Tab-separated table of C-alpha atoms (C1' of nucleotides) in Angstrom:
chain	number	residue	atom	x	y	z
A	13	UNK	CA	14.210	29.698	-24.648
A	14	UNK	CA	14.553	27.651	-21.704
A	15	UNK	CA	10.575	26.533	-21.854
A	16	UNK	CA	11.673	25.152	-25.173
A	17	UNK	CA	12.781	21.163	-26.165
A	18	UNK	CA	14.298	20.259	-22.688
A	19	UNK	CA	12.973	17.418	-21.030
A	20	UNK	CA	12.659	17.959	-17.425
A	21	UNK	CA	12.734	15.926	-14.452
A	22	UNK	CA	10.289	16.600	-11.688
A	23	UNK	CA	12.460	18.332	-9.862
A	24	UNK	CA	12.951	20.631	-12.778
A	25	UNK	CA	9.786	21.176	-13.387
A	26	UNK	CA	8.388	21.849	-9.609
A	27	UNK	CA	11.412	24.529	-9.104
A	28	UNK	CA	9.955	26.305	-11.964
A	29	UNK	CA	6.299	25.835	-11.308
A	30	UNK	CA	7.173	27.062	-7.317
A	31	UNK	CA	5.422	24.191	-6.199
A	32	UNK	CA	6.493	20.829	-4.184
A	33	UNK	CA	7.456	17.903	-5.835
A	34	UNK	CA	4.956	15.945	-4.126
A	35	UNK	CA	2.189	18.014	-5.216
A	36	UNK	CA	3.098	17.555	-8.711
A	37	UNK	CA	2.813	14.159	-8.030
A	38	UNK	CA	-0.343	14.764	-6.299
A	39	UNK	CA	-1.781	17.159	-10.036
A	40	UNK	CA	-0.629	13.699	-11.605
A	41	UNK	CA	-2.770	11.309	-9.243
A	42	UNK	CA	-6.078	13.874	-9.492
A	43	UNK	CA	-5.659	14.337	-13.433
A	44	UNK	CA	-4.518	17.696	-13.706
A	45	UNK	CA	-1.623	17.120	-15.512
A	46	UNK	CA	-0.940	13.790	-17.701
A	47	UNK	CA	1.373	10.858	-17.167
A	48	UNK	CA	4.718	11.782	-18.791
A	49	UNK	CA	6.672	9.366	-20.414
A	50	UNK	CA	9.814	7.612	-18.145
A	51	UNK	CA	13.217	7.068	-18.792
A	52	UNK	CA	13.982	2.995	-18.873
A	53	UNK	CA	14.962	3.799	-14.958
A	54	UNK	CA	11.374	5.000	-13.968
A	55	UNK	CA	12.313	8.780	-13.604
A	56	UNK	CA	9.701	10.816	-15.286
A	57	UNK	CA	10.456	13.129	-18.221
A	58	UNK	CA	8.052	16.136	-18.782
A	59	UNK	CA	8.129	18.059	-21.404
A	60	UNK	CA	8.769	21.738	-20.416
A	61	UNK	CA	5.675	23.110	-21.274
A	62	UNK	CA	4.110	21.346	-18.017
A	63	UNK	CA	5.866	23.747	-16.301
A	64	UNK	CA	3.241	26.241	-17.821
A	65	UNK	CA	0.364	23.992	-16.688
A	66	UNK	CA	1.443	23.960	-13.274
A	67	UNK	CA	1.598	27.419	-13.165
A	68	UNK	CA	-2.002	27.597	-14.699
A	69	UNK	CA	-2.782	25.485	-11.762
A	70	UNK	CA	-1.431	27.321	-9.402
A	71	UNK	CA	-2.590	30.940	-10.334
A	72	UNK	CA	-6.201	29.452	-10.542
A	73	UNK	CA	-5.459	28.268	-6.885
A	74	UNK	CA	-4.787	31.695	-5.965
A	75	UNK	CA	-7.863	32.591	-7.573
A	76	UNK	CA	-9.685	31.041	-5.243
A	77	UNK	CA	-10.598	27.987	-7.990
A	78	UNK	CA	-10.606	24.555	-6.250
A	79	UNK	CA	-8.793	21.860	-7.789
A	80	UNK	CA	-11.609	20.358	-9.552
A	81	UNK	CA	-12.819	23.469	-10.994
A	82	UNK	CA	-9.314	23.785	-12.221
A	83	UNK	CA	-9.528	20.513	-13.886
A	84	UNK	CA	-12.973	21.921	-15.562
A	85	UNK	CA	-11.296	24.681	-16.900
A	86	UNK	CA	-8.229	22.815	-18.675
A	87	UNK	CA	-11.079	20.841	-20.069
A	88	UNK	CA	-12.688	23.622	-21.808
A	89	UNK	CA	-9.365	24.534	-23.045
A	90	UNK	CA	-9.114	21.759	-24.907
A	91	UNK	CA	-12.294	20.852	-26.242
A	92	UNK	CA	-13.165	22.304	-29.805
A	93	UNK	CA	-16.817	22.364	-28.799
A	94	UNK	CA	-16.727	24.799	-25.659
A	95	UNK	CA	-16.259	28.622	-26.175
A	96	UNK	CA	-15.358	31.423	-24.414
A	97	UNK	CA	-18.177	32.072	-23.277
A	98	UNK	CA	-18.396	28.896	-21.192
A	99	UNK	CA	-14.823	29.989	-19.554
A	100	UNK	CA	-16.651	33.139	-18.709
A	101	UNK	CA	-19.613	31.260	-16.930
A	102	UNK	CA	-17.140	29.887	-14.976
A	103	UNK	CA	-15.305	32.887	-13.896
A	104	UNK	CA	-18.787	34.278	-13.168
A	105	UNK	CA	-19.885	31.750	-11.041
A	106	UNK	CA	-16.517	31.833	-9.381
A	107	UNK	CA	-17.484	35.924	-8.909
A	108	UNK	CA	-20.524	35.143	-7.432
A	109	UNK	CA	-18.932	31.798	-5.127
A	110	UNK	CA	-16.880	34.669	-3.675
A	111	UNK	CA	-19.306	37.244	-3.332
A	112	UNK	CA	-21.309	35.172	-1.115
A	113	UNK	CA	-18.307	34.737	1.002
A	114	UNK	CA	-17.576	38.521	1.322
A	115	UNK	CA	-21.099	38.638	2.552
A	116	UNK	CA	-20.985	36.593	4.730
A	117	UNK	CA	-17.873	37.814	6.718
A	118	UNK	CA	-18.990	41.119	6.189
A	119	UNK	CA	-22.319	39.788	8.643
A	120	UNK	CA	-20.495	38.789	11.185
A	121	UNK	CA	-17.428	41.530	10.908
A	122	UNK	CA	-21.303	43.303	11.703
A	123	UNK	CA	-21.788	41.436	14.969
A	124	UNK	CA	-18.683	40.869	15.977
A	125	UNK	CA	-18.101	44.612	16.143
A	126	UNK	CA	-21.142	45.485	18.086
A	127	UNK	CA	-20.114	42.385	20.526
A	128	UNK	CA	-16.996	44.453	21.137
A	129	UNK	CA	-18.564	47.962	21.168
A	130	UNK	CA	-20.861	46.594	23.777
A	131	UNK	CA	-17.857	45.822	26.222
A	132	UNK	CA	-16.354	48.195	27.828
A	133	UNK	CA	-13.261	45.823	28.866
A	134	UNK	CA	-12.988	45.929	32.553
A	135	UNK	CA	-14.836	43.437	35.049
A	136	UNK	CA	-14.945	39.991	34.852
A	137	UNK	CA	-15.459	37.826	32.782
A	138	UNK	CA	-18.699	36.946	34.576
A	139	UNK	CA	-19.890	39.695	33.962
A	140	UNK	CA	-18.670	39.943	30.332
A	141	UNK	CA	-21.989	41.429	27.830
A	142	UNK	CA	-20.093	39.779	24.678
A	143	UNK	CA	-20.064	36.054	26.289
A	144	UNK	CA	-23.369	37.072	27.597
A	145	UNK	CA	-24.478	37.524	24.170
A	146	UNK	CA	-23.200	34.305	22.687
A	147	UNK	CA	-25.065	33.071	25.889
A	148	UNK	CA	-28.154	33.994	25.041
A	149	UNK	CA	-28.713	35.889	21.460
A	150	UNK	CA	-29.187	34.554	18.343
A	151	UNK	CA	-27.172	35.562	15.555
A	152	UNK	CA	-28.863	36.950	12.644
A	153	UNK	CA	-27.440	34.752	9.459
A	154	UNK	CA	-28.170	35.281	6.021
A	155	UNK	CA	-29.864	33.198	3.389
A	156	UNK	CA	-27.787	30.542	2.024
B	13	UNK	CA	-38.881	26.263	33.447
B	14	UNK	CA	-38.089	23.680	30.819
B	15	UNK	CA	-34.740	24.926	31.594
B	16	UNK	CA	-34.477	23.964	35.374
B	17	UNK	CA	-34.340	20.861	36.983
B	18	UNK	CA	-34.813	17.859	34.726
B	19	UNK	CA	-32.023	15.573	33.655
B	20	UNK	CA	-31.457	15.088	29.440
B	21	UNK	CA	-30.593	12.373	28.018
B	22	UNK	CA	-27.786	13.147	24.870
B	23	UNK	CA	-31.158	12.923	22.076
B	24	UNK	CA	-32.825	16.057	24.534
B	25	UNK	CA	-30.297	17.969	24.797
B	26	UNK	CA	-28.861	17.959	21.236
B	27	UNK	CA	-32.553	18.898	19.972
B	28	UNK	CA	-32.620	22.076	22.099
B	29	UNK	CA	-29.596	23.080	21.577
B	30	UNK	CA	-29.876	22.073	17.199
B	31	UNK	CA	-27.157	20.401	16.984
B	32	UNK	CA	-26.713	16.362	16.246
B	33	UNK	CA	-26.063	13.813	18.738
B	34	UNK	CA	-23.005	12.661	17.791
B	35	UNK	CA	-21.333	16.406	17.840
B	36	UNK	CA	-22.630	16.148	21.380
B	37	UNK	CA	-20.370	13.182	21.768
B	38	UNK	CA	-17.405	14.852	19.407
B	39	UNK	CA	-17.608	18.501	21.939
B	40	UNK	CA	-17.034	15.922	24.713
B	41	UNK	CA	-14.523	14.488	23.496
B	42	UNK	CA	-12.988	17.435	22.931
B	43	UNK	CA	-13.404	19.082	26.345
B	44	UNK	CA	-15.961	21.307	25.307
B	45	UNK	CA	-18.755	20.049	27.755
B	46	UNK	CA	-17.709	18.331	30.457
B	47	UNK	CA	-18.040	14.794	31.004
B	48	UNK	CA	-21.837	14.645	32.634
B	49	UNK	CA	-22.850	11.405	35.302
B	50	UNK	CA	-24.345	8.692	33.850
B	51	UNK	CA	-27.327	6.151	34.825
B	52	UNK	CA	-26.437	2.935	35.388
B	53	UNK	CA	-26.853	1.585	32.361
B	54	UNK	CA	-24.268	4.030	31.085
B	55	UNK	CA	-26.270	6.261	29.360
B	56	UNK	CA	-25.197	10.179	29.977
B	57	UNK	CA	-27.537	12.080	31.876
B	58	UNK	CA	-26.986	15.932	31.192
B	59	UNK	CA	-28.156	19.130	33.209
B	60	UNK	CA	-30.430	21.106	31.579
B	61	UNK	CA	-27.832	24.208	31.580
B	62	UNK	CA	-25.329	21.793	28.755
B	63	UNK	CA	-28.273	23.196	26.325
B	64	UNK	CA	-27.088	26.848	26.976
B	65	UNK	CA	-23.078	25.753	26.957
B	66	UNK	CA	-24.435	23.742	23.338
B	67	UNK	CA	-25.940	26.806	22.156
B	68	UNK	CA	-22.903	28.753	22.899
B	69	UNK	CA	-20.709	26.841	21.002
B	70	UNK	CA	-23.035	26.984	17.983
B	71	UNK	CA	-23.486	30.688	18.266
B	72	UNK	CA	-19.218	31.119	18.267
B	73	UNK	CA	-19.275	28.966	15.434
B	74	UNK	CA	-21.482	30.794	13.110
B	75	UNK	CA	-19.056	34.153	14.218
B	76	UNK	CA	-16.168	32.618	12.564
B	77	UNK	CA	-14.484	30.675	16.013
B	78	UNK	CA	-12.764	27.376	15.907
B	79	UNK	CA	-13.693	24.848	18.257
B	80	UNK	CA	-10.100	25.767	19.857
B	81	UNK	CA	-10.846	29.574	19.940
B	82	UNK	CA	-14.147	28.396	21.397
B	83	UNK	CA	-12.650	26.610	24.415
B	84	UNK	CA	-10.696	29.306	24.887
B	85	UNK	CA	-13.472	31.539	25.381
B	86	UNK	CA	-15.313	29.239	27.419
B	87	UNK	CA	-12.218	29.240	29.869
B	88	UNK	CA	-12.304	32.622	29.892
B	89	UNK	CA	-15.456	32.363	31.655
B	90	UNK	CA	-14.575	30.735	34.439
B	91	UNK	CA	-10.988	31.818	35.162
B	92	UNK	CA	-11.307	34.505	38.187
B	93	UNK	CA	-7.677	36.152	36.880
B	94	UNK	CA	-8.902	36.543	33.443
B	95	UNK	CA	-11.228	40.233	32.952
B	96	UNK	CA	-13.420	41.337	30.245
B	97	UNK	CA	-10.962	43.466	28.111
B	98	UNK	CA	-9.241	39.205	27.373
B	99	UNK	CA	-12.570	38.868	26.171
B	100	UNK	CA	-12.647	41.678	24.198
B	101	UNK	CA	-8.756	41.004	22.774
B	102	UNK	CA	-9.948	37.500	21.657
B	103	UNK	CA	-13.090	39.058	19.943
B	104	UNK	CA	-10.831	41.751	18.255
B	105	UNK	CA	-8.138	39.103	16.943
B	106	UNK	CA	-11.589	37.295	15.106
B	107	UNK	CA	-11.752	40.644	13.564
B	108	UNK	CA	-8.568	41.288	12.235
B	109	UNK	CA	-8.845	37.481	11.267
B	110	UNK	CA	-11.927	38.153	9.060
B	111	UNK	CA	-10.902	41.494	7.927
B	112	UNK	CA	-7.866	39.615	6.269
B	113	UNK	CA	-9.790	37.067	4.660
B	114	UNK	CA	-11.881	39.841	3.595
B	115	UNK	CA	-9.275	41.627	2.278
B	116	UNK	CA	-7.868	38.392	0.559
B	117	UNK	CA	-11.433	38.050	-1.073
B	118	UNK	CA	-11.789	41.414	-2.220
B	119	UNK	CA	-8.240	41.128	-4.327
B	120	UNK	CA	-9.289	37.698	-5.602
B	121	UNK	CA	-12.563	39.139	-6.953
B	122	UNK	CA	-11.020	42.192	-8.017
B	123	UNK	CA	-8.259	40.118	-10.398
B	124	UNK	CA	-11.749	37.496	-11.818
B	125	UNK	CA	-13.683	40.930	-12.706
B	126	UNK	CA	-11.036	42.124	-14.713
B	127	UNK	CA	-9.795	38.664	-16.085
B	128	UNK	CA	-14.059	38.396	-16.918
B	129	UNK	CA	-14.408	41.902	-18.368
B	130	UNK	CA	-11.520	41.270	-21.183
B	131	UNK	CA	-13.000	38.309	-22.061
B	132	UNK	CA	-16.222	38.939	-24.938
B	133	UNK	CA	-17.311	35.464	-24.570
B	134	UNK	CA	-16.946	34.736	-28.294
B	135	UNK	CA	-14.954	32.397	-30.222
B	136	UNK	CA	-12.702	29.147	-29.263
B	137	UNK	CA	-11.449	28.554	-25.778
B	138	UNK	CA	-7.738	28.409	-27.659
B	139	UNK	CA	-8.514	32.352	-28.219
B	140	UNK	CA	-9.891	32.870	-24.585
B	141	UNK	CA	-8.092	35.815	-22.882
B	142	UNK	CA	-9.196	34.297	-19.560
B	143	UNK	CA	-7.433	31.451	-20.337
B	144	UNK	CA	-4.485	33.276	-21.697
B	145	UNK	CA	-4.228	35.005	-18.588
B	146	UNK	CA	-4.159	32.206	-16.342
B	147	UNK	CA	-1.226	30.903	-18.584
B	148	UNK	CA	0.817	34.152	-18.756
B	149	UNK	CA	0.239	36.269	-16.023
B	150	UNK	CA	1.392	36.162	-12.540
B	151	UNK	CA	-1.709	36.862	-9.793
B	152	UNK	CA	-0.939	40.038	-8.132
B	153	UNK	CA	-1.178	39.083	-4.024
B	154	UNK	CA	-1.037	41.242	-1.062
B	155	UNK	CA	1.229	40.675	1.498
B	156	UNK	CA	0.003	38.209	3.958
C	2	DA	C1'	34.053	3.932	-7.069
C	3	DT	C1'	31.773	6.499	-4.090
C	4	DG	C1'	29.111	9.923	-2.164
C	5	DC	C1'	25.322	12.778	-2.439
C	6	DA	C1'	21.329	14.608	-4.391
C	7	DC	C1'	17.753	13.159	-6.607
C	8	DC	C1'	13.918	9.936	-7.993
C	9	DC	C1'	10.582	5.846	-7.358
C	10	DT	C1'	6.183	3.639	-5.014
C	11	DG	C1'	3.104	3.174	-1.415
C	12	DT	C1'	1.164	4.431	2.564
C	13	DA	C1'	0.185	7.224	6.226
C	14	DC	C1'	-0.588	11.559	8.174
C	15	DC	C1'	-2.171	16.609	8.590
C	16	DT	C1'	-6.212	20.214	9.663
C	17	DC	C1'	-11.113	20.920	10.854
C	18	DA	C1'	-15.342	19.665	12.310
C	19	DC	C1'	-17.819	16.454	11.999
C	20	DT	C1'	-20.447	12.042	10.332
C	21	DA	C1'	-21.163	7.158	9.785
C	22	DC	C1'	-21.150	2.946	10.912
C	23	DA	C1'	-21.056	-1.840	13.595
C	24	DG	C1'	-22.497	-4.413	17.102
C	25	DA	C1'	-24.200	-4.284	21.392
C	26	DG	C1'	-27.333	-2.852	25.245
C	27	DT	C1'	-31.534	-0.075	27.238
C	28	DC	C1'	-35.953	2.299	27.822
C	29	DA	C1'	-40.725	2.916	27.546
C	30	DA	C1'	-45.167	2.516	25.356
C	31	DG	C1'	-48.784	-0.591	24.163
D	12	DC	C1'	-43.425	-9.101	26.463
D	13	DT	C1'	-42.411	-7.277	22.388
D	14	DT	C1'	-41.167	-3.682	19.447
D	15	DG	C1'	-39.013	0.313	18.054
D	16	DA	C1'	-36.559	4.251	19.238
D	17	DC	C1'	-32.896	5.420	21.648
D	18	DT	C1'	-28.072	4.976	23.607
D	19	DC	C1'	-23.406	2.947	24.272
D	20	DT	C1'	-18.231	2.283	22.630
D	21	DG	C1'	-14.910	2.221	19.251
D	22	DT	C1'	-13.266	2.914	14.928
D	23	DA	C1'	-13.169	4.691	10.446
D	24	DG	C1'	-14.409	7.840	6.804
D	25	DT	C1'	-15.381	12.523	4.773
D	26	DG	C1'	-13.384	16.632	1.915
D	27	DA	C1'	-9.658	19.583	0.310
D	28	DG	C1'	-5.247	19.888	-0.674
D	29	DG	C1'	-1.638	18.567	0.222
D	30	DT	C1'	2.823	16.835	3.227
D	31	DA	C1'	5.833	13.266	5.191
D	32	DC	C1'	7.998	9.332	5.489
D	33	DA	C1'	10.141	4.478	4.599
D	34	DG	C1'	12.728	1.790	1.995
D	35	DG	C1'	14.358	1.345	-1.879
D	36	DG	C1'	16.898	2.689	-6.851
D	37	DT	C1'	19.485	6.219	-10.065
D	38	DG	C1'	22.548	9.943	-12.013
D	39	DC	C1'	26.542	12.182	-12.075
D	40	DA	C1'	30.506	14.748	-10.521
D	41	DT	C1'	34.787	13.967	-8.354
DNA sequence: ATGCACCCTGTACCTCACTACAGAGTCAAG
DNA sequence: CTTGACTCTGTAGTGAGGTACAGGGTGCAT
């Protein structure tokens, strides 16, 4: 009921999002959300369902989307020619964005925990086999 | 024996150590490398062993340490009162710092695999259950 | 009618780790 | 002695995603 009719100001609407009025400011400036209409005093009137929008935004943040793939998917929502199947290319490519991450860490979780095993922790520092190591190995990367 | 002995100008040394000559410049500037003498037309004149303090930094780097961690670790190395086992606390608090982004990671790509699995990439974005999900559902997040 | 919370624009600042000039001077080979 | 590659300082820009003012104006409850 409440998403319904009200016009909102953007302190309405950023409470309800549980984002920063600034940032909605910010969506505005980068495109994510349009220009509402203003009152004759400048104050900005959204319509509640940008409350939804924001909250699009923001769950596709903690997705791990960036702002710009966010945009790309609000796109697709709206254009008659793009299909499902395009949002799940996205999402895949996301999948596969985020795999590579995991790999990555997961490499050097690898050497980072034979750095460690290598040390028994007493000595000096001088004397230290993990600084030695950054000193004078190589570590192994993957392809990227 | 390239090593020993010869004086580098900032182009030599950021060759062997692979990294650019203005990130020479920057890891001076912030206290990463000391300040090295200079000719007297100005121009820096490094030891040879800067190379090996160069490569260090790069080789922290690619394990996942900020330059700040990095100077850190580099202090480490030269501080009498400081042992090994600080060492080895640094190098375990990268770990639990990585294992946490991991974990982050794996959530985030466990919520897109579901959100792509629903999805039977047919028909209209309007009917897209990815879409729909981003619009109704909250992200589930660990605790962080 | 007045006080306070809210809103406006514009600009600057934040983190991180560089990177890119501009405009000047220097080094070394041919 | 000239040419081209290198170096110097200082400043500014990048990208991502905001956040923080300053210096105003507005809305509304009391």
């Amino acid at each position: 009921m409440l998403l319904f009719m009200k016009a909102m100001t953007i302190g309405e609407v950023a409470k309800a999002a549980e984002i920063g009025v600034e940032t909605v400011r910010f969506y505005e400036r980068e495109g994510l959300i349009a220009e509402p209409p203003r009152r004759r005093s400048g104050y900005r009137q959204y319509p509640a369902d940008t409350v939804r929008r924001l909250r699009f935004i923001r769950r596709a943040k903690e997705l791990g989307f960036t702002l710009a793939e966010i945009g790309e998917l609000l796109d697709l929502r709206v254009d008659p020619t793009k299909s499902c199947a395009d949002v799940r290319t996205v999402g895949r490519a996301k999948m596969a964005d985020i795999e590579s991450k995991m790999l990555d860490l997961a490499r050097i979780q690898a050497a980072l925990t034979e750095l460690v095993r290598t040390c028994r922790g007493k000595g000096p520092t001088s004397d230290c086999p993990i600084l030695d190591a950054l000193d004078e190995q190589e570590v192994k990367r993957g392809d990227r």
